[in-house]
Structures are given as structure tokens and as C-alpha cells.
Amino acid sequence: MNSINQRIKRWSNSLTGQILIIMALGVASAQFISSTIWLRQLNSDTEKNVLEVSRHMSYRIASTVSYFTSLPRNYRHIVIDQLQSMGGTRFFVTLNREEIRINELHDSPLMDIVKNQVESTLVKQLGIHNAKIAFSSPDDLHVINNHTLLTDLPERWGNHSLLVKPLTPPIIIIQIPINDKDWLYLASLMPDPYFLDGTSALTGERLFTMTVSVITVLLLSLLILRRVTRPLAMLARAAERFGQGDSKPLKEYGSVEVRNTARAFNDMQARIQRYLNDRERLFASISHDLKTPITRLRLRAELLDEDDTREAMIRDLEDLDMLVKGALQSVKETDIHENRVELDILRMLKDMQSTANLSTEKLTISGQLNHPYIGKPLAIKRCLGNLIDNALYYGATATVLIEDSENDLCIRICDQGPGIPSEQIDKMFQPYTRLTPDHSGHPGGMGLGLSIARNIARAHGGEVVLSNLPEKGLEARLWLPRH
């Protein structure tokens, strides 16, 4: 799960991922806004149509109610029987002995318009204030009494006027008490019952259309973005390889801006490589030119008669020789021309452990290496060797902890020495910086070990960090990314 989350986070932070996210949100927002505007306009037109239709229907309902209430009581049932026998009438009308309980549909703005219009028309035309108006589904609509469903009636009674199979549009029901015993029951479909259906900006069809649009745009954008960002990814990899000592010209292709960037990168790479070559030749010349004069001066110093003068000159020449050798060592050991290969760093540490533990147990190792590391073998060995030598020199004993993961390799080297004052930790990576003046017997006594170790780690894209342990000692943390 953590690996998946890291990949998603890495993808969302990439240029391609961010552009695709922005485009997806933009397309979805544009679709939603346009659907909302279209729906509001449609709802406005629908409300006008419903109001107009319900006005005409209300007058017909009022006329029907007026006609039945004006009939003599004995004729009302005769007329209703004749209408039911004929079938196909606009309204379904019955004269009931009780009020029918209606399972009302949930109110909607359009249904409210119809109900209000019918109610106001009955009040204005007939002075009827006690009409019961509701909408119901035909599946559970009771007629005649509270035990008989519409679907139980013969087809010629109600099917032609109220049922539109296989659909089930809502039915409007008006119940009016016309005396102490009788209720006039009138039911009808709207002339266009389907515009009473509620509409939404996010219906299933619109969501499907929006999804198809977003996917289509993203696929097309992905094809274009891969073509645009591939040169940028190659530029990033080339810069990373160059930082690790692998200098190769970058192919110049893509858009004009990308080609110009690649050309500038190649020029910069060539200039830096020329500088590195010039530096290497310079130090080789210094090594050749200084060794001979230093040797001649040493021989001449040996011929001096005065002991104090002779010893002082010899000490100065030894210091000069140490500085020259240290400078050459710093250059050579941080600029190793090696190919990257698979390294068994655990085996490398085990060899160092066997060498350090010849007489007593000084070095312990814990942890496992899950996969081989791709790096420069001599450089990594020198980096680890310098850090372990420092730990053993200052702390007498050291512990190496290996923490390996899919993305990086971390090697922690902990000792039990005095540690380093916090304000001096950063200075320890500078060449010729030593914690104590007496370094006799210490292989890195010139103060170059940490500087060389950090330069090697950085050449591999990693880092070396020093920190004091909570109780006692120092921890040197070597972090190497897996590319």
C-alpha cells in the first residue's frame, strides 16, 4: 500500500500528472457548468409549459366538477356508469362513500405548480376550498374504496385514461366532498405527464457522457504530453548521470524550447568536463613538478651542519609533502573513473569486519541488503572505509546498521566516541579539518576522510550526514538512492 501511495504521489507531482489533473478538472467543470446552465434554462421553459398546461387542465377539471355537482343525485351514478362503460374518457370519475387514502408522491416544484393551479381555479370558478389534491403512482392508487386498486379494475374502466404501459407516469387525483355522504373522485394524467419527472445536472446519462469526455480528453492529452515531456525526462536523467560522473551528449529533439534547453545543457556539460580534465592535468603536473624539488630540498637539508636548522627545514618539507599528497589524494579518490556495476555492499562490509576484528571484536554489522546496489565499487569501498576508520579511531568500537528499501539504501555507522560539538559538524567535511591535532596511527590523519566520503556519496546522488547520538557517540549516516 505504501508503495502504491508513493507512486501516486510521485505521479501527481510530475508535470504530466499535474497537467492531466488540471485538464480533467477543467473538462469536468466545463461539462458540469454547461449542463447546469442548460438544465436551468430547460427547467425555466418546463415551468412555463407546465403552468400553461395546468391552467387549461384546471378549467376542464372545474367544468367536470361543476357538471357532476349540478346533476340530480339520482342521475350521478347513471352518468358515471355510462362513462365507465364507454371508456376512453379524459377523466376517471367515481362517486365514493368515503375519502380514498392516497399514497402521495414526493412533492416536486412542477407538481406543486399543477396542484396550486387546480386549487386556485376551483376556488375562483366554483368556490370550493376543501378539495383534496394529490399525485400518486398508478401501481398503488386506490379507487372506489380503500381496498380496490386501479390495476384491479377492468381495462375499459381506467386503463385507457390512466395507464400508459409499460411506463408509470404520475396521476393527479382530486377528491371533493359534495355532501355528507358522497365524495367526487376525479383522476387524470397530465397532457404531457413526463415533464413532471425531476431533472438533475448529474443524471446517469450525463455522468456517463462527462466520463467519456474526460477520458477521451485525457487519452489525447496523455499522448501529446508524453511526446512533450519525454525530452524533459531524458534531460533530468542526463543531468543526474552527469552529476554521478557519466558524461554523454544529450539528443536534441522535441519542441524549440526543449531543443534549446538540451543544447544549452550539452554546452554546459562540455564546459564542466573540460574544467574537470584541466583540473586533473593540473594536479598531475603539480605532482610531477613538486616531487623533484621537494626531494632535492630534503637532500640539501640533510647536509646542513646546524641540527636545529636542519630539523626545522625537514619538518617544513614533510608538511609540504603531506599537503601535496593530501591534495592529490582528495582529487584522485573523488574522481574515480569506474563503470557502475552491481555491488554486494554487505559482502564488502563483512570483509572490513574480518579485518577490523583480527585481535578483538571492534566492528559489528546488523541488517540485510535486499538487492545489489548499482555503483562504483572502489569509490563505495573507500567511502565506507573512511567512515568506519573514523568510527573505530574515535570510538574504539563501531556498529553498522543496514536499512534497505526499494527506493534507497541507508547505512548508519555508530560509535561510542566523544562525538563532535554541534557547531563544528559542518566544518568536519572541509578538507584538512581535524577534530584533534594528534592523529598518529590514524589512516586519514590529514583530515580528508570525511570530505572524500561525502564527495563519493554525492557523486552517487547520495549524502553523508553526521549527528551526535542521544547518550554518547557519533552516527555517520550514508544515504544512497536506488536509480
GROMACS .gro file of C-alpha atoms in nm:
model
  483
    1MET     CA    1   0.000   0.000   0.000
    2ASN     CA    2   0.285   0.242   0.085
    3SER     CA    3   0.449   0.167  -0.250
    4ILE     CA    4   0.124   0.243  -0.434
    5ASN     CA    5   0.077   0.567  -0.238
    6GLN     CA    6   0.433   0.672  -0.317
    7ARG     CA    7   0.382   0.604  -0.687
    8ILE     CA    8   0.056   0.801  -0.688
    9LYS     CA    9   0.223   1.088  -0.504
   10ARG     CA   10   0.520   1.081  -0.742
   11TRP     CA   11   0.288   1.075  -1.044
   12SER     CA   12   0.073   1.361  -0.908
   13ASN     CA   13   0.390   1.569  -0.854
   14SER     CA   14   0.512   1.511  -1.209
   15LEU     CA   15   0.445   1.759  -1.489
   16THR     CA   16   0.234   1.506  -1.680
   17GLY     CA   17   0.026   1.420  -1.375
   18GLN     CA   18  -0.039   1.783  -1.281
   19ILE     CA   19  -0.140   1.880  -1.635
   20LEU     CA   20  -0.371   1.578  -1.664
   21ILE     CA   21  -0.530   1.657  -1.328
   22ILE     CA   22  -0.585   2.019  -1.429
   23MET     CA   23  -0.731   1.917  -1.766
   24ALA     CA   24  -0.959   1.655  -1.607
   25LEU     CA   25  -1.088   1.908  -1.356
   26GLY     CA   26  -1.128   2.168  -1.629
   27VAL     CA   27  -1.322   1.938  -1.863
   28ALA     CA   28  -1.541   1.805  -1.581
   29SER     CA   29  -1.609   2.158  -1.451
   30ALA     CA   30  -1.692   2.285  -1.800
   31GLN     CA   31  -1.927   1.992  -1.859
   32PHE     CA   32  -2.095   2.042  -1.522
   33ILE     CA   33  -2.134   2.418  -1.567
   34SER     CA   34  -2.274   2.383  -1.919
   35SER     CA   35  -2.512   2.108  -1.802
   36THR     CA   36  -2.625   2.323  -1.511
   37ILE     CA   37  -2.689   2.625  -1.735
   38TRP     CA   38  -2.871   2.409  -1.988
   39LEU     CA   39  -3.077   2.246  -1.712
   40ARG     CA   40  -3.176   2.577  -1.557
   41GLN     CA   41  -3.292   2.702  -1.895
   42LEU     CA   42  -3.479   2.376  -1.952
   43ASN     CA   43  -3.641   2.396  -1.609
   44SER     CA   44  -3.747   2.753  -1.675
   45ASP     CA   45  -3.908   2.656  -2.006
   46THR     CA   46  -4.065   2.349  -1.848
   47GLU     CA   47  -4.218   2.552  -1.566
   48LYS     CA   48  -4.379   2.784  -1.820
   49ASN     CA   49  -4.515   2.488  -2.016
   50VAL     CA   50  -4.646   2.316  -1.703
   51LEU     CA   51  -4.814   2.637  -1.588
   52GLU     CA   52  -4.984   2.681  -1.924
   53VAL     CA   53  -5.093   2.318  -1.948
   54SER     CA   54  -5.216   2.304  -1.589
   55ARG     CA   55  -5.421   2.622  -1.642
   56HIS     CA   56  -5.616   2.467  -1.928
   57MET     CA   57  -5.648   2.138  -1.744
   58SER     CA   58  -5.776   2.316  -1.432
   59TYR     CA   59  -6.061   2.472  -1.628
   60ARG     CA   60  -6.160   2.131  -1.764
   61ILE     CA   61  -6.147   1.982  -1.415
   62ALA     CA   62  -6.361   2.269  -1.285
   63SER     CA   63  -6.610   2.215  -1.567
   64THR     CA   64  -6.629   1.842  -1.493
   65VAL     CA   65  -6.680   1.902  -1.121
   66SER     CA   66  -6.944   2.167  -1.193
   67TYR     CA   67  -7.127   1.931  -1.427
   68PHE     CA   68  -7.141   1.644  -1.175
   69THR     CA   69  -7.238   1.861  -0.880
   70SER     CA   70  -7.520   2.014  -1.084
   71LEU     CA   71  -7.672   1.674  -1.169
   72PRO     CA   72  -7.956   1.548  -0.957
   73ARG     CA   73  -7.831   1.296  -0.704
   74ASN     CA   74  -8.017   1.003  -0.863
   75TYR     CA   75  -7.857   1.069  -1.206
   76ARG     CA   76  -7.497   1.093  -1.093
   77HIS     CA   77  -7.437   0.717  -1.071
   78ILE     CA   78  -7.613   0.660  -1.403
   79VAL     CA   79  -7.382   0.906  -1.582
   80ILE     CA   80  -7.070   0.756  -1.416
   81ASP     CA   81  -7.178   0.402  -1.518
   82GLN     CA   82  -7.224   0.516  -1.876
   83LEU     CA   83  -6.880   0.684  -1.882
   84GLN     CA   84  -6.713   0.370  -1.742
   85SER     CA   85  -6.892   0.154  -1.998
   86MET     CA   86  -6.776   0.372  -2.287
   87GLY     CA   87  -6.413   0.403  -2.169
   88GLY     CA   88  -6.155   0.633  -2.327
   89THR     CA   89  -6.269   0.946  -2.144
   90ARG     CA   90  -6.033   1.221  -2.042
   91PHE     CA   91  -6.103   1.183  -1.669
   92PHE     CA   92  -6.164   0.883  -1.449
   93VAL     CA   93  -6.463   0.980  -1.231
   94THR     CA   94  -6.631   0.793  -0.945
   95LEU     CA   95  -6.869   0.881  -0.664
   96ASN     CA   96  -6.739   0.725  -0.343
   97ARG     CA   97  -6.880   0.678   0.005
   98GLU     CA   98  -6.553   0.768   0.174
   99GLU     CA   99  -6.234   0.963   0.120
  100ILE     CA  100  -5.974   0.748  -0.052
  101ARG     CA  101  -5.635   0.740   0.118
  102ILE     CA  102  -5.372   0.835  -0.138
  103ASN     CA  103  -5.005   0.730  -0.121
  104GLU     CA  104  -4.874   1.063  -0.234
  105LEU     CA  105  -4.559   1.101  -0.438
  106HIS     CA  106  -4.286   1.324  -0.304
  107ASP     CA  107  -4.358   1.683  -0.391
  108SER     CA  108  -4.163   1.849  -0.668
  109PRO     CA  109  -4.170   2.210  -0.789
  110LEU     CA  110  -4.359   2.111  -1.106
  111MET     CA  111  -4.621   1.909  -0.917
  112ASP     CA  112  -4.670   2.200  -0.679
  113ILE     CA  113  -4.736   2.427  -0.976
  114VAL     CA  114  -5.010   2.193  -1.100
  115LYS     CA  115  -5.170   2.148  -0.756
  116ASN     CA  116  -5.170   2.521  -0.683
  117GLN     CA  117  -5.320   2.599  -1.022
  118VAL     CA  118  -5.601   2.342  -0.983
  119GLU     CA  119  -5.674   2.457  -0.629
  120SER     CA  120  -5.688   2.826  -0.723
  121THR     CA  121  -5.912   2.752  -1.024
  122LEU     CA  122  -6.160   2.551  -0.813
  123VAL     CA  123  -6.173   2.835  -0.561
  124LYS     CA  124  -6.225   3.104  -0.825
  125GLN     CA  125  -6.464   2.914  -1.051
  126LEU     CA  126  -6.667   2.712  -0.802
  127GLY     CA  127  -6.582   2.850  -0.459
  128ILE     CA  128  -6.455   2.506  -0.350
  129HIS     CA  129  -6.200   2.538  -0.068
  130ASN     CA  130  -6.198   2.182   0.064
  131ALA     CA  131  -6.069   1.991  -0.238
  132LYS     CA  132  -5.804   1.722  -0.169
  133ILE     CA  133  -5.540   1.731  -0.444
  134ALA     CA  134  -5.252   1.486  -0.468
  135PHE     CA  135  -5.027   1.299  -0.710
  136SER     CA  136  -4.994   0.920  -0.694
  137SER     CA  137  -4.830   0.636  -0.881
  138PRO     CA  138  -5.077   0.412  -1.073
  139ASP     CA  139  -4.928   0.098  -0.916
  140ASP     CA  140  -5.065   0.169  -0.568
  141LEU     CA  141  -5.357   0.403  -0.649
  142HIS     CA  142  -5.684   0.310  -0.475
  143VAL     CA  143  -6.016   0.383  -0.646
  144ILE     CA  144  -6.385   0.342  -0.549
  145ASN     CA  145  -6.281   0.242  -0.195
  146ASN     CA  146  -5.970   0.192   0.013
  147HIS     CA  147  -5.943  -0.175  -0.082
  148THR     CA  148  -5.961  -0.160  -0.461
  149LEU     CA  149  -5.656  -0.074  -0.671
  150LEU     CA  150  -5.665   0.087  -1.013
  151THR     CA  151  -5.496  -0.220  -1.157
  152ASP     CA  152  -5.782  -0.438  -1.027
  153LEU     CA  153  -6.044  -0.264  -1.244
  154PRO     CA  154  -6.145  -0.386  -1.590
  155GLU     CA  155  -5.931  -0.242  -1.867
  156ARG     CA  156  -6.212  -0.039  -2.020
  157TRP     CA  157  -6.274   0.144  -1.691
  158GLY     CA  158  -5.939   0.306  -1.627
  159ASN     CA  159  -5.662   0.169  -1.842
  160HIS     CA  160  -5.729   0.393  -2.141
  161SER     CA  161  -5.731   0.713  -1.940
  162LEU     CA  162  -5.481   0.647  -1.659
  163LEU     CA  163  -5.240   0.367  -1.756
  164VAL     CA  164  -4.960   0.408  -2.010
  165LYS     CA  165  -4.786   0.073  -2.004
  166PRO     CA  166  -4.505  -0.009  -1.952
  167LEU     CA  167  -4.440   0.341  -1.810
  168THR     CA  168  -4.593   0.470  -1.489
  169PRO     CA  169  -4.640   0.848  -1.515
  170PRO     CA  170  -4.791   1.018  -1.209
  171ILE     CA  171  -5.168   1.063  -1.181
  172ILE     CA  172  -5.336   1.368  -1.033
  173ILE     CA  173  -5.630   1.294  -0.801
  174ILE     CA  174  -5.892   1.547  -0.690
  175GLN     CA  175  -6.138   1.448  -0.415
  176ILE     CA  176  -6.425   1.685  -0.325
  177PRO     CA  177  -6.697   1.619  -0.063
  178ILE     CA  178  -7.024   1.716  -0.237
  179ASN     CA  179  -7.250   1.626   0.059
  180ASP     CA  180  -7.237   1.448   0.390
  181LYS     CA  181  -7.211   1.102   0.228
  182ASP     CA  182  -7.053   1.132  -0.116
  183TRP     CA  183  -6.704   1.220  -0.238
  184LEU     CA  184  -6.648   1.312  -0.601
  185TYR     CA  185  -6.329   1.133  -0.709
  186LEU     CA  186  -6.159   1.257  -1.025
  187ALA     CA  187  -5.826   1.126  -1.158
  188SER     CA  188  -5.635   1.215  -1.470
  189LEU     CA  189  -5.297   1.208  -1.641
  190MET     CA  190  -5.134   1.534  -1.736
  191PRO     CA  191  -5.148   1.601  -2.111
  192ASP     CA  192  -4.769   1.559  -2.112
  193PRO     CA  193  -4.702   1.372  -1.789
  194TYR     CA  194  -4.332   1.313  -1.848
  195PHE     CA  195  -4.223   1.671  -1.795
  196LEU     CA  196  -4.318   1.624  -1.430
  197ASP     CA  197  -4.013   1.399  -1.390
  198GLY     CA  198  -3.741   1.567  -1.188
  199THR     CA  199  -3.422   1.656  -1.375
  200SER     CA  200  -3.071   1.684  -1.237
  201ALA     CA  201  -2.738   1.811  -1.364
  202LEU     CA  202  -2.577   1.479  -1.268
  203THR     CA  203  -2.806   1.211  -1.405
  204GLY     CA  204  -2.664   0.875  -1.504
  205GLU     CA  205  -2.659   0.968  -1.872
  206ARG     CA  206  -2.486   1.299  -1.806
  207LEU     CA  207  -2.232   1.135  -1.577
  208PHE     CA  208  -2.159   0.876  -1.847
  209THR     CA  209  -2.121   1.149  -2.110
  210MET     CA  210  -1.898   1.353  -1.878
  211THR     CA  211  -1.683   1.048  -1.801
  212VAL     CA  212  -1.641   0.961  -2.168
  213SER     CA  213  -1.548   1.322  -2.248
  214VAL     CA  214  -1.292   1.339  -1.966
  215ILE     CA  215  -1.137   1.003  -2.061
  216THR     CA  216  -1.116   1.100  -2.428
  217VAL     CA  217  -0.951   1.434  -2.347
  218LEU     CA  218  -0.710   1.269  -2.103
  219LEU     CA  219  -0.606   0.999  -2.350
  220LEU     CA  220  -0.539   1.255  -2.623
  221SER     CA  221  -0.361   1.481  -2.373
  222LEU     CA  222  -0.152   1.189  -2.247
  223LEU     CA  223  -0.031   1.110  -2.598
  224ILE     CA  224   0.070   1.472  -2.651
  225LEU     CA  225   0.221   1.515  -2.304
  226ARG     CA  226   0.431   1.200  -2.334
  227ARG     CA  227   0.579   1.341  -2.654
  228VAL     CA  228   0.638   1.679  -2.488
  229THR     CA  229   0.773   1.557  -2.154
  230ARG     CA  230   0.989   1.268  -2.278
  231PRO     CA  231   1.277   1.506  -2.372
  232LEU     CA  232   1.246   1.671  -2.028
  233ALA     CA  233   1.267   1.332  -1.856
  234MET     CA  234   1.575   1.245  -2.064
  235LEU     CA  235   1.725   1.582  -1.970
  236ALA     CA  236   1.667   1.509  -1.599
  237ARG     CA  237   1.826   1.163  -1.629
  238ALA     CA  238   2.121   1.305  -1.823
  239ALA     CA  239   2.176   1.572  -1.556
  240GLU     CA  240   2.163   1.305  -1.286
  241ARG     CA  241   2.409   1.081  -1.472
  242PHE     CA  242   2.641   1.374  -1.531
  243GLY     CA  243   2.635   1.456  -1.160
  244GLN     CA  244   2.745   1.096  -1.099
  245GLY     CA  245   3.034   1.116  -1.344
  246ASP     CA  246   2.873   0.974  -1.658
  247SER     CA  247   2.905   1.236  -1.930
  248LYS     CA  248   2.719   1.170  -2.256
  249PRO     CA  249   2.578   1.420  -2.506
  250LEU     CA  250   2.200   1.459  -2.490
  251LYS     CA  251   2.000   1.409  -2.809
  252GLU     CA  252   1.845   1.737  -2.917
  253TYR     CA  253   1.484   1.686  -3.027
  254GLY     CA  254   1.134   1.798  -2.934
  255SER     CA  255   0.990   2.148  -2.930
  256VAL     CA  256   1.205   2.454  -2.994
  257GLU     CA  257   1.226   2.536  -2.622
  258VAL     CA  258   1.326   2.180  -2.532
  259ARG     CA  259   1.588   2.166  -2.810
  260ASN     CA  260   1.737   2.493  -2.689
  261THR     CA  261   1.747   2.360  -2.332
  262ALA     CA  262   1.915   2.037  -2.445
  263ARG     CA  263   2.169   2.233  -2.650
  264ALA     CA  264   2.249   2.459  -2.352
  265PHE     CA  265   2.282   2.152  -2.129
  266ASN     CA  266   2.525   1.986  -2.373
  267ASP     CA  267   2.733   2.305  -2.387
  268MET     CA  268   2.738   2.327  -2.006
  269GLN     CA  269   2.828   1.960  -1.981
  270ALA     CA  270   3.117   2.004  -2.223
  271ARG     CA  271   3.249   2.310  -2.035
  272ILE     CA  272   3.236   2.132  -1.698
  273GLN     CA  273   3.403   1.823  -1.843
  274ARG     CA  274   3.682   2.039  -1.989
  275TYR     CA  275   3.725   2.200  -1.647
  276LEU     CA  276   3.748   1.859  -1.478
  277ASN     CA  277   4.002   1.737  -1.733
  278ASP     CA  278   4.207   2.054  -1.692
  279ARG     CA  279   4.194   2.014  -1.313
  280GLU     CA  280   4.315   1.654  -1.338
  281ARG     CA  281   4.601   1.752  -1.567
  282LEU     CA  282   4.688   2.042  -1.335
  283PHE     CA  283   4.717   1.818  -1.029
  284ALA     CA  284   4.916   1.563  -1.228
  285SER     CA  285   5.155   1.840  -1.328
  286ILE     CA  286   5.175   1.963  -0.967
  287SER     CA  287   5.256   1.612  -0.853
  288HIS     CA  288   5.531   1.576  -1.112
  289ASP     CA  289   5.674   1.925  -1.073
  290LEU     CA  290   5.681   1.937  -0.691
  291LYS     CA  291   5.815   1.593  -0.609
  292THR     CA  292   6.157   1.657  -0.762
  293PRO     CA  293   6.221   1.997  -0.590
  294ILE     CA  294   6.097   1.866  -0.257
  295THR     CA  295   6.334   1.568  -0.284
  296ARG     CA  296   6.629   1.799  -0.372
  297LEU     CA  297   6.548   2.029  -0.080
  298ARG     CA  298   6.531   1.732   0.155
  299LEU     CA  299   6.879   1.616   0.042
  300ARG     CA  300   7.022   1.965   0.084
  301ALA     CA  301   6.861   1.995   0.429
  302GLU     CA  302   7.036   1.673   0.533
  303LEU     CA  303   7.373   1.835   0.451
  304LEU     CA  304   7.322   2.128   0.687
  305ASP     CA  305   7.557   2.137   0.984
  306GLU     CA  306   7.326   2.304   1.236
  307ASP     CA  307   7.094   2.042   1.388
  308ASP     CA  308   6.814   2.284   1.479
  309THR     CA  309   6.802   2.442   1.136
  310ARG     CA  310   6.823   2.103   0.963
  311GLU     CA  311   6.536   1.953   1.170
  312ALA     CA  312   6.317   2.264   1.120
  313MET     CA  313   6.365   2.251   0.742
  314ILE     CA  314   6.294   1.877   0.734
  315ARG     CA  315   5.969   1.929   0.929
  316ASP     CA  316   5.861   2.206   0.687
  317LEU     CA  317   5.939   1.985   0.390
  318GLU     CA  318   5.743   1.697   0.544
  319ASP     CA  319   5.443   1.926   0.595
  320LEU     CA  320   5.470   2.047   0.236
  321ASP     CA  321   5.494   1.688   0.110
  322MET     CA  322   5.187   1.593   0.320
  323LEU     CA  323   4.984   1.883   0.176
  324VAL     CA  324   5.071   1.788  -0.181
  325LYS     CA  325   4.991   1.421  -0.123
  326GLY     CA  326   4.665   1.514   0.052
  327ALA     CA  327   4.554   1.736  -0.236
  328LEU     CA  328   4.636   1.466  -0.489
  329GLN     CA  329   4.460   1.202  -0.280
  330SER     CA  330   4.150   1.418  -0.247
  331VAL     CA  331   4.129   1.466  -0.625
  332LYS     CA  332   4.206   1.105  -0.718
  333GLU     CA  333   3.974   0.939  -0.469
  334THR     CA  334   3.672   1.157  -0.550
  335ASP     CA  335   3.714   1.139  -0.927
  336ILE     CA  336   3.738   0.765  -0.985
  337HIS     CA  337   3.688   0.659  -1.345
  338GLU     CA  338   3.489   0.340  -1.292
  339ASN     CA  339   3.189   0.182  -1.451
  340ARG     CA  340   2.880   0.124  -1.238
  341VAL     CA  341   2.824  -0.241  -1.155
  342GLU     CA  342   2.617  -0.446  -0.912
  343LEU     CA  343   2.779  -0.431  -0.567
  344ASP     CA  344   2.733  -0.665  -0.274
  345ILE     CA  345   2.783  -0.399  -0.008
  346LEU     CA  346   2.711  -0.649   0.270
  347ARG     CA  347   2.999  -0.868   0.149
  348MET     CA  348   3.218  -0.558   0.134
  349LEU     CA  349   3.129  -0.471   0.495
  350LYS     CA  350   3.190  -0.831   0.606
  351ASP     CA  351   3.544  -0.812   0.464
  352MET     CA  352   3.605  -0.489   0.655
  353GLN     CA  353   3.465  -0.654   0.968
  354SER     CA  354   3.701  -0.952   0.943
  355THR     CA  355   3.998  -0.716   0.901
  356ALA     CA  356   3.897  -0.496   1.196
  357ASN     CA  357   3.824  -0.794   1.427
  358LEU     CA  358   4.160  -0.973   1.395
  359SER     CA  359   4.250  -0.933   1.763
  360THR     CA  360   3.930  -0.817   1.934
  361GLU     CA  361   3.571  -0.763   1.824
  362LYS     CA  362   3.554  -0.398   1.727
  363LEU     CA  363   3.302  -0.389   1.442
  364THR     CA  364   2.951  -0.540   1.439
  365ILE     CA  365   2.707  -0.543   1.148
  366SER     CA  366   2.327  -0.583   1.155
  367GLY     CA  367   2.066  -0.569   0.880
  368GLN     CA  368   2.038  -0.720   0.537
  369LEU     CA  369   2.084  -0.599   0.181
  370ASN     CA  370   1.768  -0.690  -0.011
  371HIS     CA  371   1.907  -0.615  -0.358
  372PRO     CA  372   2.252  -0.544  -0.501
  373TYR     CA  373   2.342  -0.177  -0.529
  374ILE     CA  374   2.449  -0.028  -0.862
  375GLY     CA  375   2.758   0.187  -0.808
  376LYS     CA  376   3.134   0.231  -0.846
  377PRO     CA  377   3.299  -0.045  -0.638
  378LEU     CA  378   3.631   0.121  -0.543
  379ALA     CA  379   3.462   0.452  -0.466
  380ILE     CA  380   3.195   0.296  -0.242
  381LYS     CA  381   3.461   0.087  -0.067
  382ARG     CA  382   3.671   0.396   0.005
  383CYS     CA  383   3.365   0.588   0.127
  384LEU     CA  384   3.266   0.311   0.371
  385GLY     CA  385   3.628   0.251   0.470
  386ASN     CA  386   3.682   0.617   0.563
  387LEU     CA  387   3.365   0.632   0.772
  388ILE     CA  388   3.440   0.304   0.953
  389ASP     CA  389   3.806   0.401   1.013
  390ASN     CA  390   3.691   0.727   1.174
  391ALA     CA  391   3.440   0.543   1.393
  392LEU     CA  392   3.698   0.287   1.510
  393TYR     CA  393   3.964   0.551   1.570
  394TYR     CA  394   3.749   0.781   1.783
  395GLY     CA  395   3.515   0.524   1.940
  396ALA     CA  396   3.732   0.209   1.955
  397THR     CA  397   3.419   0.006   1.856
  398ALA     CA  398   3.152   0.068   1.597
  399THR     CA  399   2.816  -0.073   1.487
  400VAL     CA  400   2.699  -0.074   1.124
  401LEU     CA  401   2.320  -0.077   1.068
  402ILE     CA  402   2.187  -0.150   0.717
  403GLU     CA  403   1.841  -0.021   0.622
  404ASP     CA  404   1.745  -0.123   0.269
  405SER     CA  405   1.426  -0.039   0.079
  406GLU     CA  406   1.302  -0.030  -0.279
  407ASN     CA  407   1.395   0.337  -0.326
  408ASP     CA  408   1.711   0.388  -0.123
  409LEU     CA  409   1.987   0.230   0.085
  410CYS     CA  410   2.085   0.374   0.422
  411ILE     CA  411   2.397   0.265   0.614
  412ARG     CA  412   2.436   0.402   0.967
  413ILE     CA  413   2.776   0.379   1.135
  414CYS     CA  414   2.756   0.443   1.509
  415ASP     CA  415   3.049   0.467   1.751
  416GLN     CA  416   3.093   0.522   2.125
  417GLY     CA  417   3.339   0.808   2.095
  418PRO     CA  418   3.320   1.164   2.231
  419GLY     CA  419   3.112   1.291   1.940
  420ILE     CA  420   3.151   1.631   1.773
  421PRO     CA  421   3.036   1.970   1.905
  422SER     CA  422   2.723   2.069   1.714
  423GLU     CA  423   2.875   2.393   1.587
  424GLN     CA  424   3.169   2.205   1.429
  425ILE     CA  425   2.979   1.925   1.249
  426ASP     CA  426   2.958   2.111   0.916
  427LYS     CA  427   3.326   2.211   0.936
  428MET     CA  428   3.434   1.848   0.962
  429PHE     CA  429   3.359   1.795   0.593
  430GLN     CA  430   3.605   2.062   0.486
  431PRO     CA  431   3.947   1.929   0.369
  432TYR     CA  432   4.232   1.929   0.623
  433THR     CA  433   3.990   1.974   0.914
  434ARG     CA  434   4.076   1.753   1.214
  435LEU     CA  435   3.899   1.717   1.546
  436THR     CA  436   4.220   1.666   1.745
  437PRO     CA  437   4.577   1.756   1.647
  438ASP     CA  438   4.722   1.414   1.736
  439HIS     CA  439   4.633   1.167   1.463
  440SER     CA  440   4.931   0.938   1.472
  441GLY     CA  441   4.830   0.594   1.358
  442HIS     CA  442   4.507   0.719   1.201
  443PRO     CA  443   4.499   0.637   0.827
  444GLY     CA  444   4.306   0.955   0.749
  445GLY     CA  445   4.519   1.178   0.963
  446MET     CA  446   4.528   1.463   0.711
  447GLY     CA  447   4.162   1.544   0.768
  448LEU     CA  448   4.043   1.434   0.423
  449GLY     CA  449   3.844   1.119   0.508
  450LEU     CA  450   3.502   1.280   0.563
  451SER     CA  451   3.544   1.517   0.269
  452ILE     CA  452   3.627   1.226   0.037
  453ALA     CA  453   3.339   1.015   0.174
  454ARG     CA  454   3.084   1.292   0.119
  455ASN     CA  455   3.210   1.367  -0.233
  456ILE     CA  456   3.182   0.998  -0.328
  457ALA     CA  457   2.830   0.977  -0.182
  458ARG     CA  458   2.721   1.290  -0.369
  459ALA     CA  459   2.873   1.155  -0.691
  460HIS     CA  460   2.628   0.864  -0.649
  461GLY     CA  461   2.336   1.101  -0.585
  462GLY     CA  462   2.350   1.040  -0.208
  463GLU     CA  463   2.472   1.217   0.103
  464VAL     CA  464   2.674   1.169   0.423
  465VAL     CA  465   2.531   1.326   0.738
  466LEU     CA  466   2.685   1.338   1.088
  467SER     CA  467   2.481   1.359   1.408
  468ASN     CA  468   2.554   1.307   1.776
  469LEU     CA  469   2.378   1.015   1.941
  470PRO     CA  470   2.147   1.093   2.238
  471GLU     CA  471   2.364   0.927   2.503
  472LYS     CA  472   2.718   0.900   2.368
  473GLY     CA  473   2.895   0.872   2.037
  474LEU     CA  474   2.851   0.982   1.678
  475GLU     CA  475   2.641   0.850   1.393
  476ALA     CA  476   2.758   0.879   1.032
  477ARG     CA  477   2.463   0.819   0.801
  478LEU     CA  478   2.540   0.722   0.442
  479TRP     CA  479   2.230   0.756   0.220
  480LEU     CA  480   2.239   0.621  -0.136
  481PRO     CA  481   1.935   0.637  -0.367
  482ARG     CA  482   1.847   0.347  -0.595
  483HIS     CA  483   1.803   0.470  -0.952
   0.00000   0.00000   0.00000
